């Protein structure tokens, strides 16, 4: 399993990994605008929550909610599933909170 940040979310990299039968999971950000738009438009409200974690560290508390959907028409080579991670963190000193949504795709199937 190869994991990468958005910098390596490139079609050529996915093709290379697939040619070597290496599964991947990659983060999708602004360098893949159409794919990110596609992921954002999925019906996430209808997709059940897969996992929720709570953690405390570095002066903040954080909740992560993860949803995964099998999608056969993603705009990325070999992508079989879409992932949405919502992170809500609160600064324990100031009480200020922020929510960030991160998207990823993987070549792994649900099986």
mmCIF file of C-alpha atoms in Angstrom:
data_model
loop_
_atom_site.group_PDB
_atom_site.id
_atom_site.type_symbol
_atom_site.label_atom_id
_atom_site.label_comp_id
_atom_site.label_asym_id
_atom_site.label_seq_id
_atom_site.Cartn_x
_atom_site.Cartn_y
_atom_site.Cartn_z
ATOM 1 C CA UNK A 1 0.000 0.000 0.000
ATOM 2 C CA UNK A 2 1.413 3.340 -1.059
ATOM 3 C CA UNK A 3 0.146 6.489 0.650
ATOM 4 C CA UNK A 4 0.870 10.010 -0.500
ATOM 5 C CA UNK A 5 -0.011 13.607 0.069
ATOM 6 C CA UNK A 6 -1.550 15.830 -2.577
ATOM 7 C CA UNK A 7 1.795 16.617 -4.222
ATOM 8 C CA UNK A 8 1.980 13.029 -5.511
ATOM 9 C CA UNK A 9 -1.690 12.828 -6.497
ATOM 10 C CA UNK A 10 -0.778 12.687 -10.161
ATOM 11 C CA UNK A 11 -2.292 10.452 -12.818
ATOM 12 C CA UNK A 12 1.158 9.330 -13.977
ATOM 13 C CA UNK A 13 2.019 8.207 -10.443
ATOM 14 C CA UNK A 14 -1.228 6.217 -10.203
ATOM 15 C CA UNK A 15 -0.586 4.573 -13.585
ATOM 16 C CA UNK A 16 2.932 3.630 -12.451
ATOM 17 C CA UNK A 17 1.658 2.059 -9.214
ATOM 18 C CA UNK A 18 -1.145 0.214 -10.983
ATOM 19 C CA UNK A 19 1.303 -1.211 -13.534
ATOM 20 C CA UNK A 20 3.159 -2.778 -10.595
ATOM 21 C CA UNK A 21 -0.008 -3.990 -8.841
ATOM 22 C CA UNK A 22 0.644 -1.614 -5.940
ATOM 23 C CA UNK A 23 -2.524 -0.338 -4.229
ATOM 24 C CA UNK A 24 -2.610 3.327 -3.283
ATOM 25 C CA UNK A 25 -4.456 5.926 -1.234
ATOM 26 C CA UNK A 26 -3.865 9.581 -2.124
ATOM 27 C CA UNK A 27 -5.066 12.904 -0.730
ATOM 28 C CA UNK A 28 -6.948 15.106 -3.211
ATOM 29 C CA UNK A 29 -6.509 18.868 -3.040
ATOM 30 C CA UNK A 30 -6.413 21.790 -5.455
ATOM 31 C CA UNK A 31 -3.934 20.247 -7.882
ATOM 32 C CA UNK A 32 -6.729 17.884 -9.024
ATOM 33 C CA UNK A 33 -9.562 20.413 -9.271
ATOM 34 C CA UNK A 34 -12.038 18.329 -11.298
ATOM 35 C CA UNK A 35 -11.509 15.271 -9.118
ATOM 36 C CA UNK A 36 -11.882 17.331 -5.936
ATOM 37 C CA UNK A 37 -15.094 18.869 -7.298
ATOM 38 C CA UNK A 38 -16.357 15.396 -8.139
ATOM 39 C CA UNK A 39 -15.558 14.115 -4.633
ATOM 40 C CA UNK A 40 -17.138 17.133 -2.993
ATOM 41 C CA UNK A 41 -20.361 16.623 -4.985
ATOM 42 C CA UNK A 42 -20.907 13.021 -3.853
ATOM 43 C CA UNK A 43 -23.985 12.527 -1.624
ATOM 44 C CA UNK A 44 -21.973 12.371 1.609
ATOM 45 C CA UNK A 45 -25.028 13.069 3.779
ATOM 46 C CA UNK A 46 -26.519 9.776 2.584
ATOM 47 C CA UNK A 47 -23.326 7.774 3.150
ATOM 48 C CA UNK A 48 -23.058 6.142 6.590
ATOM 49 C CA UNK A 49 -20.306 7.091 9.008
ATOM 50 C CA UNK A 50 -17.544 4.450 8.977
ATOM 51 C CA UNK A 51 -15.562 5.586 11.994
ATOM 52 C CA UNK A 52 -15.202 8.386 14.492
ATOM 53 C CA UNK A 53 -12.132 9.063 16.609
ATOM 54 C CA UNK A 54 -11.422 11.506 19.424
ATOM 55 C CA UNK A 55 -7.946 12.603 20.422
ATOM 56 C CA UNK A 56 -6.291 15.211 22.597
ATOM 57 C CA UNK A 57 -2.799 16.567 22.029
ATOM 58 C CA UNK A 58 -0.731 19.595 21.136
ATOM 59 C CA UNK A 59 -3.108 21.840 23.084
ATOM 60 C CA UNK A 60 -6.225 20.879 21.177
ATOM 61 C CA UNK A 61 -8.916 18.245 21.031
ATOM 62 C CA UNK A 62 -9.876 16.738 17.709
ATOM 63 C CA UNK A 63 -12.742 14.649 16.351
ATOM 64 C CA UNK A 64 -12.351 12.882 13.014
ATOM 65 C CA UNK A 65 -15.290 11.431 11.107
ATOM 66 C CA UNK A 66 -14.579 9.111 8.198
ATOM 67 C CA UNK A 67 -16.902 8.087 5.377
ATOM 68 C CA UNK A 68 -16.037 5.811 2.463
ATOM 69 C CA UNK A 69 -17.994 5.205 -0.743
ATOM 70 C CA UNK A 70 -17.445 2.816 -3.625
ATOM 71 C CA UNK A 71 -17.618 4.813 -6.842
ATOM 72 C CA UNK A 72 -16.782 3.358 -10.253
ATOM 73 C CA UNK A 73 -16.524 6.552 -12.290
ATOM 74 C CA UNK A 74 -13.940 8.648 -10.419
ATOM 75 C CA UNK A 75 -11.708 10.912 -12.504
ATOM 76 C CA UNK A 76 -8.471 9.197 -11.432
ATOM 77 C CA UNK A 77 -6.763 6.034 -12.749
ATOM 78 C CA UNK A 78 -7.749 2.915 -10.834
ATOM 79 C CA UNK A 79 -9.703 4.776 -8.144
ATOM 80 C CA UNK A 80 -12.371 2.493 -6.686
ATOM 81 C CA UNK A 81 -13.355 4.286 -3.474
ATOM 82 C CA UNK A 82 -13.751 7.859 -2.313
ATOM 83 C CA UNK A 83 -12.946 8.917 1.245
ATOM 84 C CA UNK A 84 -14.157 11.941 3.194
ATOM 85 C CA UNK A 85 -12.483 12.883 6.471
ATOM 86 C CA UNK A 86 -14.008 15.696 8.516
ATOM 87 C CA UNK A 87 -11.743 17.039 11.229
ATOM 88 C CA UNK A 88 -13.120 19.272 13.957
ATOM 89 C CA UNK A 89 -10.515 20.607 16.315
ATOM 90 C CA UNK A 90 -10.813 22.950 19.246
ATOM 91 C CA UNK A 91 -8.005 24.925 20.836
ATOM 92 C CA UNK A 92 -8.163 24.018 24.517
ATOM 93 C CA UNK A 93 -6.926 27.449 25.661
ATOM 94 C CA UNK A 94 -8.988 29.738 23.472
ATOM 95 C CA UNK A 95 -11.974 27.481 22.761
ATOM 96 C CA UNK A 96 -11.761 28.406 19.077
ATOM 97 C CA UNK A 97 -12.955 25.594 16.800
ATOM 98 C CA UNK A 98 -12.398 24.827 13.146
ATOM 99 C CA UNK A 99 -13.740 22.180 10.779
ATOM 100 C CA UNK A 100 -11.760 20.945 7.791
ATOM 101 C CA UNK A 101 -12.834 18.422 5.168
ATOM 102 C CA UNK A 102 -10.204 16.306 3.442
ATOM 103 C CA UNK A 103 -10.824 14.000 0.479
ATOM 104 C CA UNK A 104 -8.885 10.980 -0.722
ATOM 105 C CA UNK A 105 -9.200 8.190 -3.279
ATOM 106 C CA UNK A 106 -7.924 4.639 -3.133
ATOM 107 C CA UNK A 107 -7.454 1.842 -5.613
ATOM 108 C CA UNK A 108 -8.614 -0.675 -3.005
ATOM 109 C CA UNK A 109 -12.101 -2.096 -3.250
ATOM 110 C CA UNK A 110 -14.390 -2.522 -0.248
ATOM 111 C CA UNK A 111 -13.578 -6.226 -0.237
#
